[in-house]
Structures are given as structure tokens and as C-alpha cells.
XYZ file of C-alpha atoms in Angstrom:
491
model
C 0.017 0.442 -0.305
C 3.134 2.327 0.012
C 4.658 4.170 -2.804
C 5.446 7.298 -3.967
C 1.277 8.569 -3.940
C 0.801 7.426 -0.835
C 3.525 10.024 0.327
C 2.792 12.664 -1.805
C -0.650 12.237 -0.021
C 0.435 12.349 3.089
C 2.417 14.835 2.695
C -0.885 17.207 1.456
C -2.534 16.166 4.515
C 0.237 17.096 6.845
C 0.632 20.511 5.319
C -2.986 20.738 4.875
C -3.510 22.139 1.875
C -4.267 19.834 -0.449
C -1.576 20.121 -2.763
C 1.957 18.706 -2.527
C 3.406 21.172 1.023
C 7.240 22.831 1.005
C 9.971 20.831 1.852
C 11.185 23.159 4.470
C 11.336 21.990 8.064
C 8.677 23.258 9.938
C 10.977 25.371 12.184
C 11.812 27.357 8.722
C 8.404 27.841 7.857
C 7.407 28.955 11.574
C 10.258 31.616 11.536
C 9.228 32.801 8.002
C 5.597 33.383 9.270
C 6.937 35.439 12.476
C 9.191 37.027 10.312
C 6.053 39.589 9.741
C 5.730 40.427 13.043
C 8.464 43.046 12.791
C 7.018 45.131 10.426
C 3.854 44.554 12.550
C 6.137 45.650 15.795
C 6.510 48.755 13.948
C 3.302 50.155 12.462
C 1.412 49.181 15.903
C 3.963 50.465 18.078
C 3.919 53.537 15.589
C 0.025 53.853 15.507
C -0.765 53.775 19.499
C 2.422 56.007 20.314
C 0.338 58.844 17.905
C -2.677 57.876 19.980
C -1.141 58.549 23.258
C -0.134 61.876 22.184
C -3.665 63.076 21.286
C -4.765 61.305 24.883
C -3.271 65.236 26.545
C -4.831 67.712 24.218
C -8.534 65.559 24.190
C -8.240 65.713 27.548
C -7.581 69.116 28.218
C -10.383 70.006 25.653
C -12.859 67.665 27.652
C -11.529 68.613 30.857
C -9.782 71.865 30.850
C -11.091 73.559 34.565
C -10.970 69.835 36.224
C -7.004 69.429 34.488
C -6.342 73.256 35.664
C -8.414 73.221 39.511
C -5.788 69.418 39.716
C -2.687 71.768 38.833
C -3.277 74.596 41.481
C -3.883 72.398 44.047
C -0.293 70.526 43.870
C 1.895 71.714 46.762
C 4.771 72.736 44.362
C 2.073 75.310 42.408
C 0.768 76.807 45.874
C 4.615 77.506 46.954
C 4.888 79.222 43.479
C 2.037 81.513 44.498
C 2.457 82.142 47.537
C 5.605 84.031 46.408
C 3.606 86.375 44.598
C 2.895 88.688 47.505
C 4.659 91.210 47.293
C 2.732 92.998 45.012
C -0.523 92.357 43.713
C 0.404 93.562 40.194
C 3.202 91.033 40.522
C 1.088 88.490 41.933
C -1.068 88.496 38.992
C 1.516 88.168 36.755
C 3.313 85.578 38.646
C 0.158 83.167 38.920
C -0.466 83.944 35.341
C 3.595 82.433 34.359
C 3.173 79.673 37.268
C -0.505 78.113 36.253
C 0.819 78.365 32.237
C 4.498 76.527 33.012
C 2.675 74.088 35.088
C 0.372 73.173 32.765
C 3.106 72.680 29.988
C 4.841 70.800 32.033
C 1.987 68.677 33.330
C 0.686 68.614 29.830
C 4.487 67.120 28.332
C 4.502 64.502 30.472
C 1.606 63.818 30.019
C 1.521 63.160 26.601
C 5.758 61.538 27.210
C 4.834 59.118 28.833
C 0.975 58.299 27.361
C 3.114 58.528 23.975
C 5.610 56.073 25.578
C 3.010 52.642 27.439
C 1.538 53.139 23.360
C 4.257 52.491 21.794
C 5.381 49.597 24.198
C 2.151 48.213 23.919
C 2.002 48.433 20.699
C 4.926 46.566 20.179
C 4.233 43.484 22.176
C 0.373 43.507 20.061
C 2.963 43.701 16.771
C 5.183 41.218 18.110
C 1.918 38.455 20.047
C -0.232 38.432 17.347
C 1.937 37.199 14.410
C 3.090 34.737 16.663
C 0.323 33.496 17.756
C -1.283 33.261 13.835
C 2.350 31.689 12.909
C 1.858 28.565 15.112
C -2.030 28.336 15.744
C -3.482 30.222 12.880
C -5.009 28.182 9.755
C -2.034 26.145 7.982
C 0.422 26.567 10.640
C 2.756 23.381 11.048
C 1.453 20.799 13.211
C 4.813 20.784 15.071
C 6.141 24.533 14.564
C 9.172 24.225 16.353
C 10.088 20.849 14.664
C 13.940 21.418 12.829
C 13.366 17.893 10.986
C 11.000 18.516 8.829
C 10.430 14.500 7.378
C 8.182 14.142 11.042
C 5.030 16.004 9.631
C 5.828 14.315 6.449
C 6.541 10.934 6.886
C 3.904 10.891 10.410
C 1.652 8.555 8.906
C 4.332 6.456 7.233
C 5.992 5.869 10.801
C 2.611 5.113 12.424
C 1.726 2.617 9.194
C 5.227 1.005 10.533
C 4.742 0.940 14.461
C 1.207 0.159 14.962
C -1.833 0.841 12.990
C -1.834 -1.885 10.640
C 0.041 -5.013 12.621
C -3.825 -6.507 13.330
C -4.722 -6.110 9.368
C -1.300 -7.433 8.585
C -1.595 -10.125 10.952
C -4.182 -11.674 9.243
C -3.471 -10.152 5.297
C 0.045 -13.274 6.063
C -2.257 -15.810 6.150
C -4.494 -14.559 3.079
C -7.645 -14.940 4.551
C -9.015 -11.514 4.544
C -7.382 -8.629 1.489
C -7.636 -5.366 2.127
C -7.743 -1.991 -0.173
C -7.570 1.580 0.500
C -8.564 4.420 -2.147
C -8.718 8.472 -1.713
C -12.397 9.327 -2.356
C -11.765 12.834 -3.942
C -14.962 15.014 -3.157
C -15.405 17.992 -6.157
C -18.758 19.910 -4.524
C -17.541 21.223 -1.476
C -19.147 23.540 0.669
C -18.071 26.340 2.627
C -15.827 25.704 6.552
C -12.910 24.422 6.674
C -13.603 21.967 4.011
C -11.367 22.841 0.239
C -13.409 22.717 -2.384
C -11.369 19.805 -3.675
C -10.766 17.579 -1.030
C -10.067 13.667 -0.812
C -11.135 11.216 2.286
C -9.062 8.381 2.864
C -11.242 5.067 2.840
C -9.281 1.271 3.860
C -11.579 -1.224 3.202
C -11.258 -4.925 4.110
C -12.937 -7.379 2.206
C -14.052 -10.876 3.154
C -11.946 -14.388 2.281
C -12.118 -15.058 -1.615
C -15.014 -17.243 -2.128
C -16.428 -16.393 0.214
C -20.807 -14.908 0.708
C -20.955 -10.780 1.224
C -23.176 -9.953 3.227
C -23.088 -6.616 3.575
C -21.380 -3.286 3.606
C -20.141 -2.119 6.962
C -19.073 1.818 7.126
C -17.616 2.262 10.195
C -16.644 5.827 11.573
C -14.085 7.103 13.542
C -14.091 9.091 17.102
C -12.852 12.420 17.704
C -9.021 12.853 17.392
C -8.577 9.523 16.024
C -8.722 7.368 12.273
C -10.062 5.105 10.520
C -7.306 2.330 10.785
C -6.934 2.418 14.812
C -6.851 -0.666 17.218
C -10.107 -1.115 18.205
C -11.480 0.071 14.627
C -9.159 -2.711 12.983
C -10.172 -5.450 15.329
C -13.911 -4.333 14.549
C -13.106 -4.598 10.682
C -11.571 -7.889 11.285
C -14.056 -9.583 13.014
C -17.328 -8.034 10.357
C -14.925 -9.276 7.787
C -14.225 -12.344 8.917
C -18.379 -13.504 8.891
C -18.966 -11.990 4.977
C -19.232 -7.775 5.525
C -17.136 -5.530 3.214
C -16.177 -3.017 5.675
C -15.653 0.701 4.640
C -12.471 2.525 7.436
C -13.262 6.309 6.601
C -10.863 9.111 7.776
C -12.903 12.220 8.851
C -11.282 15.705 6.858
C -8.811 16.122 9.642
C -8.139 12.420 11.152
C -5.562 10.346 10.086
C -4.732 10.000 6.827
C -7.495 12.650 4.711
C -7.237 16.333 3.481
C -7.680 19.006 6.094
C -5.893 20.604 8.905
C -4.898 17.986 11.537
C -7.417 17.423 14.351
C -10.098 20.373 13.353
C -13.778 19.577 13.509
C -15.822 22.848 12.311
C -19.476 21.588 11.632
C -20.774 18.023 12.301
C -23.054 18.720 9.140
C -20.376 18.660 6.658
C -18.458 15.719 8.038
C -22.066 13.727 7.781
C -21.840 15.070 4.126
C -18.790 13.774 3.977
C -19.712 10.341 5.083
C -22.938 9.998 2.950
C -20.267 10.413 0.303
C -18.090 7.393 1.387
C -21.686 5.389 1.214
C -22.357 5.746 -2.139
C -19.188 4.944 -3.404
C -19.212 2.085 -1.504
C -22.493 1.521 -3.331
C -21.092 2.268 -6.586
C -18.795 -0.425 -5.283
C -20.676 -3.031 -4.344
C -24.174 -2.379 -5.912
C -25.579 -5.281 -4.571
C -24.724 -5.934 -0.855
C -27.215 -4.003 1.687
C -25.288 -0.872 3.565
C -24.934 -0.528 7.033
C -23.336 2.674 9.123
C -21.595 2.255 12.556
C -19.574 4.689 14.213
C -18.306 5.436 17.274
C -18.716 8.594 19.972
C -18.331 11.630 17.284
C -18.898 8.819 14.495
C -22.144 7.768 15.936
C -23.321 11.530 16.123
C -22.144 11.430 12.518
C -23.901 8.473 11.636
C -27.275 9.704 13.127
C -26.623 12.441 11.075
C -25.661 11.312 7.912
C -28.977 8.840 7.633
C -31.448 11.869 8.574
C -30.177 13.427 5.841
C -32.068 12.105 2.746
C -28.938 11.586 1.037
C -28.966 7.975 1.223
C -32.887 7.064 1.079
C -33.528 3.274 1.420
C -29.998 1.812 0.325
C -29.467 2.411 4.025
C -30.637 -0.262 5.661
C -29.912 0.077 9.388
C -27.721 2.210 11.401
C -25.490 1.725 14.546
C -24.142 4.327 17.042
C -22.191 3.496 20.372
C -22.198 6.227 22.855
C -22.765 8.800 20.692
C -21.703 12.602 21.385
C -25.251 13.889 21.932
C -24.709 15.160 25.284
C -21.143 16.119 26.566
C -20.182 15.658 30.052
C -19.354 19.153 31.434
C -17.485 20.055 34.648
C -19.174 22.758 37.014
C -19.701 25.994 35.586
C -17.496 28.728 36.838
C -16.156 32.163 36.923
C -13.927 31.253 34.143
C -16.951 29.802 31.646
C -18.970 32.825 32.139
C -15.558 34.790 31.514
C -15.257 32.366 27.793
C -18.660 32.699 27.537
C -18.537 36.197 26.525
C -15.363 36.297 24.271
C -15.703 36.348 20.830
C -15.354 32.263 20.255
C -16.488 32.150 16.594
C -14.181 34.933 15.681
C -11.001 33.744 17.524
C -11.420 30.382 16.169
C -11.344 31.395 12.917
C -8.181 33.618 13.732
C -6.511 31.479 15.943
C -7.911 27.850 15.081
C -5.208 25.012 16.145
C -4.364 27.147 19.330
C -4.740 24.332 22.573
C -7.547 25.557 24.776
C -9.038 22.596 26.620
C -7.909 19.506 28.099
C -10.969 17.554 25.961
C -11.406 13.757 26.584
C -7.933 13.172 27.322
C -7.950 10.610 30.024
C -11.328 9.563 30.528
C -12.460 7.912 27.479
C -11.100 4.183 29.040
C -11.831 1.779 31.231
C -10.983 2.031 35.129
C -9.127 -1.251 35.460
C -5.328 -0.449 35.184
C -3.909 -2.672 33.269
C -6.673 -2.591 30.506
C -6.114 0.877 31.078
C -2.447 0.735 30.309
C -2.778 -1.003 27.269
C -5.091 1.017 25.783
C -3.134 4.353 26.607
C -0.190 1.947 25.082
C -1.942 1.626 21.821
C -2.882 4.875 21.686
C 0.736 5.985 22.535
C 2.280 3.961 19.750
C -0.523 5.293 16.902
C 1.268 8.116 15.128
C -2.208 9.424 13.748
C -4.037 9.639 16.978
C -4.772 13.252 18.022
C -3.789 12.989 22.135
C -3.006 16.460 22.376
C -5.065 19.718 24.275
C -8.616 19.753 21.966
C -7.780 22.791 19.593
C -9.888 26.530 19.738
C -11.493 25.440 16.743
C -12.938 22.158 17.807
C -14.040 23.150 21.147
C -16.212 25.599 19.590
C -17.571 23.264 17.748
C -18.074 21.454 20.440
C -19.450 23.978 22.463
C -21.421 25.582 19.934
C -23.960 22.347 18.945
C -23.304 19.771 21.858
C -23.097 21.892 24.558
C -25.589 24.266 24.781
C -29.363 23.438 24.590
C -30.248 25.189 20.941
C -27.554 23.014 19.665
C -28.323 19.927 20.738
C -32.094 20.600 19.688
C -31.182 22.038 16.534
C -29.350 18.805 15.733
C -31.912 16.694 17.546
C -34.554 18.106 15.042
C -32.413 16.904 11.626
C -32.011 13.161 13.624
C -35.676 12.645 14.063
C -36.447 12.566 10.348
C -34.042 9.355 10.495
C -36.098 6.855 9.251
C -33.928 3.709 9.263
C -33.392 1.272 12.098
C -31.441 2.065 14.569
C -28.942 0.742 17.135
C -27.284 2.664 20.452
C -24.801 0.654 22.867
C -23.469 2.639 25.599
C -21.410 1.963 28.842
C -22.962 2.933 31.959
C -19.990 4.175 33.243
C -19.401 6.504 30.546
C -17.103 9.807 31.853
C -17.086 11.231 28.449
C -20.227 11.395 26.994
C -23.365 11.181 29.130
C -25.646 8.056 28.706
C -28.681 10.419 29.407
C -28.459 11.452 25.870
C -28.609 8.192 24.516
C -31.547 7.801 26.677
C -33.615 10.629 25.920
C -32.510 10.389 22.023
C -33.914 6.586 21.698
C -37.318 8.135 23.686
C -37.401 10.906 21.548
C -37.742 8.818 18.268
C -39.599 6.007 19.739
C -42.458 8.678 20.402
C -42.800 9.088 16.950
C -43.199 5.123 16.484
C -39.474 4.599 15.515
C -38.098 1.610 16.054
C -34.854 2.687 17.941
C -33.553 0.433 21.035
C -31.045 1.173 23.915
C -28.476 -1.468 24.820
C -26.638 -0.259 27.971
C -23.256 -2.314 29.522
C -23.331 -1.370 33.441
C -20.307 -0.508 34.583
C -18.356 -0.091 31.614
C -16.716 2.939 29.496
C -16.500 5.173 26.430
C -14.542 2.814 24.484
C -16.179 -0.639 24.385
C -13.660 -1.666 22.140
C -10.875 -1.528 24.705
C -13.048 -3.417 27.775
C -12.320 -6.568 28.386
C -12.617 -9.648 26.253
C -16.370 -10.875 27.976
C -17.385 -7.259 27.271
C -15.972 -6.492 24.048
C -17.360 -10.157 22.938
C -20.999 -9.420 23.211
C -20.835 -6.216 22.003
C -19.419 -7.314 18.483
C -21.964 -10.212 18.828
C -25.229 -7.989 19.770
C -24.204 -5.165 16.567
C -23.706 -8.260 14.584
C -27.275 -9.801 15.096
C -28.714 -6.036 14.643
C -27.146 -5.940 11.512
C -27.941 -9.953 10.167
C -31.896 -8.651 10.598
C -31.339 -6.601 7.426
C -29.410 -8.689 6.014
C -31.670 -10.212 2.755
C -29.378 -9.603 -0.166
C -26.921 -12.024 -1.584
C -23.181 -11.616 -3.709
């Protein structure tokens, strides 16, 4: 699966532009972007210095009498005026001269101070803003201070060699299954962070040659993961051994697909991409029934794709595991009130890659030490999993659509249009996505005489595929039984 085409695609993905990126190391690119700080420093410093010079005349013009009284009330001015008792005429003259001198001195001192402060503030602003945009703005390298340029471009190659394909390779060596990948091109792009022409990386796991093919299962990964990580590969192998063609797409901004890494700006755009993947799968396997399955954010995307009306009757059923509908949120504090007052939409467009929230780091895996350690090790070895803090653009999307009542109701209004059988599976001890959201979702759909069912796994975590072998087997068998109820096509 390697070759120059794969390396070029990975290079394009890592550079985030959709075309082969420059060969300069990320550190050089970052310094070149920061070089505009010199011009910005001079311009903003001069502008604020001029603004500082305008402050004293404005004060004198608007508050002249108050300023005059403040000057006369100073001890120095009173002493000077007291020396004018030698004579009435001399006192009046001396008083006028003293007042003028004190006013001029105060005016000059204030003008100098305000201009210096303005110049310093402008220089700091001129340095800070270009620095932040260069390191966290759109198109900034994933590792802006890395001198070795290959680290970003070949990240996917390193991940493939280290970890992410070991499960697939083990079975491919025995010749029981086959695997291939393809970059699906979307030329009808839309707004948001998507390019008008972007590619979606999809890996296909096919049943053994000569085996009866029962259907197509499109499995969508969760936030900051990709379609070829450990859990997705294990699930794909399970269904492929039982006669299903499994498609594992990487969402835009994830894995080896195009887009800025680890950025999610619109769930509905990603759902449209998922519909595009489903149409492509149906074109390749037209006689097979289609099924959608997803975990966490992937489960939400499956619900949105199924309710969009773009798949029609070709979709037989939907499976959503711990769908990201109601996100756990700690108690609100004063910091939350400050964040709510910020123009987050504007900041997310300027600094989309700014790390701002811990997100789901450390809360997705089992509480049992051995299982948790194994899941963390798998994640740390996978070079295509984003393990750092959630970036500002992604955090703003989750806050807007999932952490607000109006955002959830808007999504639920769309999901109500779904007309396909639905199975929701959720861990009872999920600390990432609240199980009450799945219960509310199923109850709402069933009020419309809709066939939705919920299976709860008591005491289990958000990632059910990282639990013990018994839970994992129960989860996979439950999914298989539900899908087989709607498999009536042969190939």
C-alpha cells in the first residue's frame, strides 16, 4: 500500500493545503511566518504612540477646568503662588506665568508617558499577534518548532510501520482476508474549513475470496482517532471474517484525509462526507445492503448522515456507539462565564489550532489499571491519533453544537427525520459522553413510533472495544445480530 502516491498524499495532509507542501522544515516555515512580526511591531507601535500623543489634548479639551484645578491644587503650585505676595500686580502676573508653566509641564509629561506606554503596548501587540497566528493559525505546521521536516510529512508512514496496521497485516499474511485503500475525491465542496476539492482516505477490508458477502459496513471513528487504529481494525476484522465488506474512512482533519489536523468545524459537513463515502461504496458493491456504524463523534455523524435524506432506502440500519449527543461538563465556574463572553467564533477563525481545552484526554478508557494501560500504550504508539489538548476551532464547535441546549435541539430536530432502524449501545460508566443523552434520544425517536433500541453496558467506559474480552465479544455479537436482521441480499 506504500509508494510515492501514498507519501504525496500524506505530505499534502500534513501540510493542510491539499497540494504537495514545501520541503522546508517546520521550524523554518514558522520563523518565516513570524518574520512579519517586525513590520507589525513597528506599525502598531507607531500607531499607538501617535494615539498616546492625542490623549493629553483630548483631556485638556474635554476636561480643561478640572485639569487646571488639579494643577493649582498641587503643593508645588501653591508654593510658587505664595511667593507672589510682594504686590498685587506682580502676584497676578506671577500667578499666570506659574499656571501656564505648570500646565505646560503637566501636558508634556502626560504626552511623553502616554506615547511611551502606547509605543510599548503597540510593539508587544505587533509581536504577539503574528507569533500566535504563525504557530496556531490556519495552515500552521502541526509541530511548528520541529527542525526535522520529515517528522510531519512522514508521520503516517511511521505510524503504519509501528502500530496501526499490525492487526490487518497478521491476517493478510495468512491469506484469509484482503485489504485495500483509496482516496475518494470530493469536488463539490462547501463552506467551512473544507477545501472545494478534498480527498477522504478510506480503507476497505474484504471477506475471504469465494465467501458469501452479506453487506457493506461503513464504520466511522470518533474524535481525534482514525479508521485504522487498533479498535477500528479489530472491529473491521471481526465483520470481514463473517462476510461483510468493511469501509474505514478517515474524517476530514483526521488520519490521512485532507484538512487541518484535529480540527472539526462543522458536524454536518463531516456527515455529508460520510454520505459521499456511502455512495462510493454502493457504486463498488451495488448488490449489497448498506449499514452505518460509528463511535462517539462517529456515532453522531452516522445519525446526521442517516437523517439527511441523502442515503435513501439504500441504507438498511444504523448503529451508534456512545453517540456524542450530551457531553459531560464540569460545574460552571467564573472562568466559564468569561469564556462565554469572548467572541469565540471570531477567535476560532484566527487561531483555530490554539490548544485551549483538555477535552477527552484520560476519560475514555476503562478504570481497570491493566486495560487502561494497554489502551494508553496503543494510543501513544499510533502516530495518527491526536493526544494533545483540544484545539480552539474544535472546542468551539463542540461548545456551539453539543454543550448548549439550542445546539443539541437543532441536531435532534434533524435526527428526528431518520427513518431507518437504529441500535444505540452505551457504557453505563461513560465519563466522556453522558448516557442520559442516548436515553433521551431513543425515547424521543420511539415517541414517533420509530424502531430505536438501547443496549446499556453497566459499569463500562466510553470505548467499549477497550474493555475486557467478555464485554468486547458481547458488544460485537450484539452488533452482528442486529445487522443480520436486515441482511437479505446475497452476492
